[in-house]
GROMACS .gro file of C-alpha atoms in nm:
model
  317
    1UNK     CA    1  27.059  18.927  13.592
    2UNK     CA    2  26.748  18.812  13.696
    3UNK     CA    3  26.657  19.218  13.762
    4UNK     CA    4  26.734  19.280  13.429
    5UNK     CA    5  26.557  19.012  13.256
    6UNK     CA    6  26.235  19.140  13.436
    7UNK     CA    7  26.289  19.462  13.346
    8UNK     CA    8  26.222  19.351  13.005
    9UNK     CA    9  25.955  19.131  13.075
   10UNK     CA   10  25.769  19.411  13.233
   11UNK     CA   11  25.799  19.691  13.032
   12UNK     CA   12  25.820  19.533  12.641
   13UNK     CA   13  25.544  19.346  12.488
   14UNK     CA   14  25.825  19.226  12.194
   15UNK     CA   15  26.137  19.213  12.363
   16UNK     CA   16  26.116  18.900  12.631
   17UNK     CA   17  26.010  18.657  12.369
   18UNK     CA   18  26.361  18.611  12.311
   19UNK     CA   19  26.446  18.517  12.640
   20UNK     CA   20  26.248  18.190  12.543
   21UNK     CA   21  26.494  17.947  12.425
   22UNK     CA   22  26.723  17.979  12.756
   23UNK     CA   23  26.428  17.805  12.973
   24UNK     CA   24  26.488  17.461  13.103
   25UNK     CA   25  26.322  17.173  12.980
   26UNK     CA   26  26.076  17.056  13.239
   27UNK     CA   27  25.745  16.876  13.036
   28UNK     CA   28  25.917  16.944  12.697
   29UNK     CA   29  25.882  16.616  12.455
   30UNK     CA   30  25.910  16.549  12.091
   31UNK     CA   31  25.684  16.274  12.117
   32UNK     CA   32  25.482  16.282  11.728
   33UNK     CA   33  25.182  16.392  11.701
   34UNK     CA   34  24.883  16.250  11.566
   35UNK     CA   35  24.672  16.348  11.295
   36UNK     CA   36  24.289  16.473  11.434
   37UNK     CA   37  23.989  16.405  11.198
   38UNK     CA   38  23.679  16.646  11.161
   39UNK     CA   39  23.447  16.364  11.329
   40UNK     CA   40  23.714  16.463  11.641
   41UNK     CA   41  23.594  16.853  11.579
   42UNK     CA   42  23.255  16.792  11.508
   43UNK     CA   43  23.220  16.592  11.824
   44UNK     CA   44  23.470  16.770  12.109
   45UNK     CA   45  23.584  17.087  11.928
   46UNK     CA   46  23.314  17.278  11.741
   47UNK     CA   47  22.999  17.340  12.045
   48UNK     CA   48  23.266  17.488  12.255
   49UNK     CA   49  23.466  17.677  12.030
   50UNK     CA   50  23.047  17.845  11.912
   51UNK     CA   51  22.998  17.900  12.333
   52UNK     CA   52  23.326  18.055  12.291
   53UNK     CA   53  23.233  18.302  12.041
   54UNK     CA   54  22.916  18.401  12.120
   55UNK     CA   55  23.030  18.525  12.472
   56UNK     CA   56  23.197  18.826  12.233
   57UNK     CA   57  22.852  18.955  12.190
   58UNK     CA   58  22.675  19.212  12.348
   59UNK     CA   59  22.422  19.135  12.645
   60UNK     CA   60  22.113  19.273  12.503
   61UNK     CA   61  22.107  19.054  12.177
   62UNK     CA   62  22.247  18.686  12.375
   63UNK     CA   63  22.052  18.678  12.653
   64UNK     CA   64  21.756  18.745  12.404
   65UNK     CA   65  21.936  18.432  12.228
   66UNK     CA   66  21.952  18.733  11.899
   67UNK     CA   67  22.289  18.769  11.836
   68UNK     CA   68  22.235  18.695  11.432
   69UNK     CA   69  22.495  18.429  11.314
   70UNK     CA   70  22.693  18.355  11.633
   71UNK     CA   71  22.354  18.220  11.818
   72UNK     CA   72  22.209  18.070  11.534
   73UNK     CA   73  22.489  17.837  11.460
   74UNK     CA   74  22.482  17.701  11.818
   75UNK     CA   75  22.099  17.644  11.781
   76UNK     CA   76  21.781  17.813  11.856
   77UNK     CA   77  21.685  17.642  12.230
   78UNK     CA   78  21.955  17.765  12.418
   79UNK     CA   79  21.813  17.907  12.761
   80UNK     CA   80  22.059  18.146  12.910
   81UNK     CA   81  22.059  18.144  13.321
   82UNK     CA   82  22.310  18.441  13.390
   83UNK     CA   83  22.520  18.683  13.176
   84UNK     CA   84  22.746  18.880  13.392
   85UNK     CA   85  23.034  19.118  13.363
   86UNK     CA   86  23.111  19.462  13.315
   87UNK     CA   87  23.373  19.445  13.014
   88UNK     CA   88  23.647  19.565  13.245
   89UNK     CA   89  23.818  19.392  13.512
   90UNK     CA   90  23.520  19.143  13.538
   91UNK     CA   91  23.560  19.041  13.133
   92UNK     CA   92  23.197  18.868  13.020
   93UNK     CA   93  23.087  18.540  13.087
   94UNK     CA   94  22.736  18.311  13.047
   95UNK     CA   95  22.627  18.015  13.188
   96UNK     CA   96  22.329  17.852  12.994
   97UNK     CA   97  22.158  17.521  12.961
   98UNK     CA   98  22.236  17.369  12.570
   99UNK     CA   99  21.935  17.113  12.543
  100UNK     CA  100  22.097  16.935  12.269
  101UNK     CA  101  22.347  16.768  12.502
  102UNK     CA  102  22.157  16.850  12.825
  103UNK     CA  103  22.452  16.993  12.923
  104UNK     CA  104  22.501  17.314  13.167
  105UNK     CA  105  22.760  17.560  12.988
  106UNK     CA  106  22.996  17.820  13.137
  107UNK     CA  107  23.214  18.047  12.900
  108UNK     CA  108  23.419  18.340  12.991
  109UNK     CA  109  23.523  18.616  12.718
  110UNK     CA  110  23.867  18.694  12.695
  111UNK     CA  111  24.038  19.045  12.645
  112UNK     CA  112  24.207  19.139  12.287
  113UNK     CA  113  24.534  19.064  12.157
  114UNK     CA  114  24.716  19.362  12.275
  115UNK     CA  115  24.510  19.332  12.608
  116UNK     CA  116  24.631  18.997  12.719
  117UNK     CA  117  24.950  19.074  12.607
  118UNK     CA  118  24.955  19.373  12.808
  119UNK     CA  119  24.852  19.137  13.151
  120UNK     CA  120  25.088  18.913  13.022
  121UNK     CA  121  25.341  19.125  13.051
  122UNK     CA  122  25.187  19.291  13.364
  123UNK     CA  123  25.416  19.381  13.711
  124UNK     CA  124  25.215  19.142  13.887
  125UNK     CA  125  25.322  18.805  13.639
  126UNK     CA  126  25.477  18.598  13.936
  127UNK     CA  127  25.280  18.338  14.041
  128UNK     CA  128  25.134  18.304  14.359
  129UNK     CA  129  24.966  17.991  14.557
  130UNK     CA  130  24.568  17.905  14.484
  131UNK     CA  131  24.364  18.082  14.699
  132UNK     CA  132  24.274  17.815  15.001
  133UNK     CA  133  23.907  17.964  15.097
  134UNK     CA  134  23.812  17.833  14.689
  135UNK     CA  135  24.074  17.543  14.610
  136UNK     CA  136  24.044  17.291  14.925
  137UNK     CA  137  24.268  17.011  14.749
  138UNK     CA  138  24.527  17.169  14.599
  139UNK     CA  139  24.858  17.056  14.692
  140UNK     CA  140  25.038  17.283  14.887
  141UNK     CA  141  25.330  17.394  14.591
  142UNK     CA  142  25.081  17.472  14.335
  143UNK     CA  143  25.080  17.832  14.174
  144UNK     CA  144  24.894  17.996  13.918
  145UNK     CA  145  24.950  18.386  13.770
  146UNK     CA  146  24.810  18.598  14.032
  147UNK     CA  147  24.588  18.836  13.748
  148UNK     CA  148  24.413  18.493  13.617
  149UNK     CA  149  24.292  18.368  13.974
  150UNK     CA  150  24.180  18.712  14.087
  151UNK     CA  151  23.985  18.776  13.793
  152UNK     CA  152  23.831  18.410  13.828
  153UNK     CA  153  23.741  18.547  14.198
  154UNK     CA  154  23.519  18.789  14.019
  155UNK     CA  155  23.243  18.490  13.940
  156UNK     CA  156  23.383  18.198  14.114
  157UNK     CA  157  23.103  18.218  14.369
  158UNK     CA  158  22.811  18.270  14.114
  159UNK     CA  159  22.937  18.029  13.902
  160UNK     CA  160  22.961  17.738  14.125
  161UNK     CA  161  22.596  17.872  14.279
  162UNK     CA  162  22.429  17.885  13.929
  163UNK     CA  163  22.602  17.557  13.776
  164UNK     CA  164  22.460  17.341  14.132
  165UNK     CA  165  22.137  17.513  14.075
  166UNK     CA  166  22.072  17.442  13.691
  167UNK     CA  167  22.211  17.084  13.734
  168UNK     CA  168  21.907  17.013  14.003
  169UNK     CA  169  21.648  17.240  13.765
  170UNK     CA  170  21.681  17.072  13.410
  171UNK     CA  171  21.832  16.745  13.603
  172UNK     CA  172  22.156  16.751  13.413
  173UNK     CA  173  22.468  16.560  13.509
  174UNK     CA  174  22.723  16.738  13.207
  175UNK     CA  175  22.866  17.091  13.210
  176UNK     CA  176  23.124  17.180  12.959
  177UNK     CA  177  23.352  17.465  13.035
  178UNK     CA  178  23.505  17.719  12.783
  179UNK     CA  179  23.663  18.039  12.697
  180UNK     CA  180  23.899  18.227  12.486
  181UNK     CA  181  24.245  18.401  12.557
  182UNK     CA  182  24.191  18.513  12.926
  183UNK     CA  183  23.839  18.338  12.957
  184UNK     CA  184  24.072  18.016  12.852
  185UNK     CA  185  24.224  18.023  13.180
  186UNK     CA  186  23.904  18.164  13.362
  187UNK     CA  187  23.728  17.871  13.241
  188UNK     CA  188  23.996  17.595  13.379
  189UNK     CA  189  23.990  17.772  13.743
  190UNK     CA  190  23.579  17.724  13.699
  191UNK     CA  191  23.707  17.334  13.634
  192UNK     CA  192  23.892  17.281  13.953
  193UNK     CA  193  23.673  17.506  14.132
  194UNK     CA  194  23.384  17.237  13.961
  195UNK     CA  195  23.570  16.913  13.996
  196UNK     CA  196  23.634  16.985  14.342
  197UNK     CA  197  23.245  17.059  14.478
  198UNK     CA  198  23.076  16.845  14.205
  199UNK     CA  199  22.960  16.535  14.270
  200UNK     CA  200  23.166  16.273  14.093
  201UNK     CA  201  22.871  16.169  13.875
  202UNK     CA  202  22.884  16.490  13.716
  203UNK     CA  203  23.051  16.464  13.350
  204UNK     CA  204  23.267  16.772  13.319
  205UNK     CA  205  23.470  16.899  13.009
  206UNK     CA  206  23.704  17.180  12.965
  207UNK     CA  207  23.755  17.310  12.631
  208UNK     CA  208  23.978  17.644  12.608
  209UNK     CA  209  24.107  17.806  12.304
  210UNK     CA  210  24.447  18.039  12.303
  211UNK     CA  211  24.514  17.943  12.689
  212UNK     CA  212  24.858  18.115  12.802
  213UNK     CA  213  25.051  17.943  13.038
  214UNK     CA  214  24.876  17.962  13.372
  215UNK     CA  215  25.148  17.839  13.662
  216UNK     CA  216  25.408  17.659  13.748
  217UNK     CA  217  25.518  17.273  13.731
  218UNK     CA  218  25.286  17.140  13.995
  219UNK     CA  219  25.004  17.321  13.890
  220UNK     CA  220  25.064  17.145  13.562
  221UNK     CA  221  25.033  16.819  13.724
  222UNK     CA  222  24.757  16.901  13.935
  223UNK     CA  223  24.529  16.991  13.646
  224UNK     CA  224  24.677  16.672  13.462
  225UNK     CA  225  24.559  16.454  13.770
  226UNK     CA  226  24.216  16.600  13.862
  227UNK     CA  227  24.047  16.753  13.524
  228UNK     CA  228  24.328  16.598  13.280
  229UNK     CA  229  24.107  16.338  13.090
  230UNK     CA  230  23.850  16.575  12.956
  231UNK     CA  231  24.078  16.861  12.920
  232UNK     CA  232  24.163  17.030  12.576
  233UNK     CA  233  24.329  17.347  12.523
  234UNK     CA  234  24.358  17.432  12.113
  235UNK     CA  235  24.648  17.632  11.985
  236UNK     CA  236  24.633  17.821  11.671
  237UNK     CA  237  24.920  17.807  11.429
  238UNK     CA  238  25.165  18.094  11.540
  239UNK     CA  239  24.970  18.242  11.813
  240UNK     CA  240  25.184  18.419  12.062
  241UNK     CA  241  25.015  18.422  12.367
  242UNK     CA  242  25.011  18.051  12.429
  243UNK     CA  243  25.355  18.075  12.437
  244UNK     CA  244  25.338  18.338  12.751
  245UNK     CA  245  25.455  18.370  13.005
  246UNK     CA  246  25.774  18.270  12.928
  247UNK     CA  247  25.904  17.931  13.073
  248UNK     CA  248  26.227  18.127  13.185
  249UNK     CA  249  25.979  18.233  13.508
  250UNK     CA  250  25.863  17.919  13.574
  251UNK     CA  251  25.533  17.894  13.407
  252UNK     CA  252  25.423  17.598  13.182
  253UNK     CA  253  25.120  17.428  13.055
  254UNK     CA  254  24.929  17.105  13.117
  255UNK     CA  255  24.857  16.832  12.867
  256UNK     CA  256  24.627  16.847  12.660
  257UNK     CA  257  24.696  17.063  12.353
  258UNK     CA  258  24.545  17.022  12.040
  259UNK     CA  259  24.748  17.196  11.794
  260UNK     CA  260  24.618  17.359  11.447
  261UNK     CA  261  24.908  17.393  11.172
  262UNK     CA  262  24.794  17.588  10.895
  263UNK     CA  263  24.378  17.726  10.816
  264UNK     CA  264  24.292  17.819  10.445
  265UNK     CA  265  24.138  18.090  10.312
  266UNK     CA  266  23.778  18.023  10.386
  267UNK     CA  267  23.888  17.977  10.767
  268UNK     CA  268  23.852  17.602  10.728
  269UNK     CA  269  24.186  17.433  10.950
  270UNK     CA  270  24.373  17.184  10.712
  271UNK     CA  271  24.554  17.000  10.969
  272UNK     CA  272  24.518  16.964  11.287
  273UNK     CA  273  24.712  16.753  11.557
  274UNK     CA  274  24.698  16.607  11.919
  275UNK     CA  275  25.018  16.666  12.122
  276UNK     CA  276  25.132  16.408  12.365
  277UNK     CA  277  25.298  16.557  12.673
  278UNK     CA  278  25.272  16.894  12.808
  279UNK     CA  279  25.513  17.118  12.586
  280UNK     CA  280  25.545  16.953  12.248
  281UNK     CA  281  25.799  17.041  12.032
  282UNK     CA  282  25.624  16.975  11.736
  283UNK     CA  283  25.315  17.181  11.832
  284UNK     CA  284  25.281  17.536  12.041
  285UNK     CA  285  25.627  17.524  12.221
  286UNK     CA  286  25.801  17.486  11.854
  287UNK     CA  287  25.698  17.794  11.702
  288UNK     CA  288  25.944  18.017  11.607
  289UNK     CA  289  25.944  18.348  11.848
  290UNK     CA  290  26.026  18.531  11.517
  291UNK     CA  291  25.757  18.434  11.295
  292UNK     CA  292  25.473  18.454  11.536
  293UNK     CA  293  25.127  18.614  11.459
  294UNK     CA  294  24.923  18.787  11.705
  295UNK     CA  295  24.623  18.788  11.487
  296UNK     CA  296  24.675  18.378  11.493
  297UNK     CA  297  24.528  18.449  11.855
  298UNK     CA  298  24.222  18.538  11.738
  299UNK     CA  299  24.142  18.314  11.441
  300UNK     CA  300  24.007  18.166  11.255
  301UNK     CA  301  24.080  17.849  11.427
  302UNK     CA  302  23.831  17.595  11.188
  303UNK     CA  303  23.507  17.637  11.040
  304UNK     CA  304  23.566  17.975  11.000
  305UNK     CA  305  23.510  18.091  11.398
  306UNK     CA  306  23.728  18.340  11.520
  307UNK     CA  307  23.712  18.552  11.882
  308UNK     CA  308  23.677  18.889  11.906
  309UNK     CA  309  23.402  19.183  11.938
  310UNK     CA  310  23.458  19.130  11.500
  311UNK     CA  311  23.289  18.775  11.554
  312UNK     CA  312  23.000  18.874  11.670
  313UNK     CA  313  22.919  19.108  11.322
  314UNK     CA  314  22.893  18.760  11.142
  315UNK     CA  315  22.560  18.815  10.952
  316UNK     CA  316  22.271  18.580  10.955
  317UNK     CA  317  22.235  18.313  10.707
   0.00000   0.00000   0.00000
């Protein structure tokens, strides 16, 4: 059984959905949720969710900090320390210094809908154990999808060099990590990786947007007991991939989730939610696997941002 139930795992990006509601119920609650005011996206959400975006654009016009709308809504001071990447199986990523917060940043691009459905659904979707030489606390049962940690290999090293080296040079003690989609789960390796060789004075925050589910139980609870507190990963209405990989192979997500219900048509989100516990019914893990929307991965989320190359054409005001 279990042959056959990969077999369609592996080789359909529409079929194993459906294998969804014969999971067990490890972290599922129906705790309610609570209602999140705009102060609450203003202050933790909307920087991030900007960082996010702008890592869509192309290298010649952000590390000039001329990207046309996408940089100019983050602000015009932004000093970017190191844009890396080559699009392809090292996806783009920046780490820059935002003076308004004094705050080292580090977002990672993420791949398109059909890509990261397509590693999703990738051969290689068991999970295997965090690499030792990186992770030197991790306990010993904690796994993670092996495509997401050796991607995060790609720029572990320079990330953890460059973030040590800006926090001495513009004497910081804040970095805020982000992504979308892939970058989403990029960007919460960079966290361990961070909250691991930091010093504890450091204030760190993860903020990830369309995270799939990264490994299995105890890596859950390992994320919930080192970077938990200022970790946030939004879901978009009926987006698919944060439903994926499928709790049937023993993948599920951390706490955390903030979860956006419904966004009108000037990409403004009309209600938005924190969900207690890992995998809320009333949020992400409710949706209904026929009535999702891939293009919910993508946006908009609120204030009209979406991810995507498509961001990045948002004109100039």
């Amino acid at each position: 059984m279990l042959v056959f139930i990969t077999s369609l795992f592996v080789h359909s990006t529409f079929t194993f959905p459906v294998l969804l509601p014969f999971h067990h119920h490890h972290g599922t609650t129906s705790t309610p949720t609570t209602p999140v005011n705009n102060d609450f996206v203003s202050s933790k959400l909307l920087r991030p969710a900007l960082f996010s975006r702008v890592v869509y654009c192309a290298k010649k016009t952000v590390t000039k900090w001329d990207c046309g709308g996408p940089c100019e809504a983050i602000g015009p001071d932004i000093h970017v320390i190191k844009w890396g990447g080559n699009d392809g199986l090292v996806p783009s990523y920046l780490i820059a210094h935002d003076p308004s917060t004094n705050t080292i940043v580090v977002a990672h691009q993420g791949t398109n809908s059909k890509n990261i459905l397509s590693i999703l659904n990738d051969v290689n979707i068991f999970h295997v154990g965090l690499d030792k030489s990186i992770f030197k606390q991790s306990a010993k049962k904690v796994e993670v999808h092996e495509g997401f940690q050796n991607t995060f290999k790609h720029t572990s090293t320079i990330v953890l060099t460059e973030v040590k080296k800006a926090l001495i040079q513009y004497k910081s003690q804040s970095v805020l990590l982000t992504g979308h989609s892939l970058g989403a789960a990029v960007a919460v390796l960079d966290a361990i990786m961070l909250y691991e060789n930091l010093d504890p004075s450091v204030k760190q925050s993860t903020v990830v947007f369309g995270l799939p589910r990264m490994g299995n139980e105890h890596w859950t609870k390992f994320v919930d007991s080192t970077i938990g507190s200022e970790f946030i990963r939004v879901t978009d209405r009926k987006d698919p991939v944060v439903d994926l990989p499928p709790r049937l192979l023993d993948y599920y997500h951390p706490a955390g989730e903030i979860h956006i219900e419904d966004v009108d048509k000037t990409g403004q989100a009309t209600k938005i939610v924190a969900c207690p516990g890992q995998e809320n019914k009333h949020c992400a893990e409710g949706n209904s696997i026929f009535k999702d929307h891939t293009s919910d991965h993508l946006g908009p989320y609120f204030n009209d941002i979406s991810f995507g190359q498509d961001a990045c054409k948002m004109k100039s005001s």
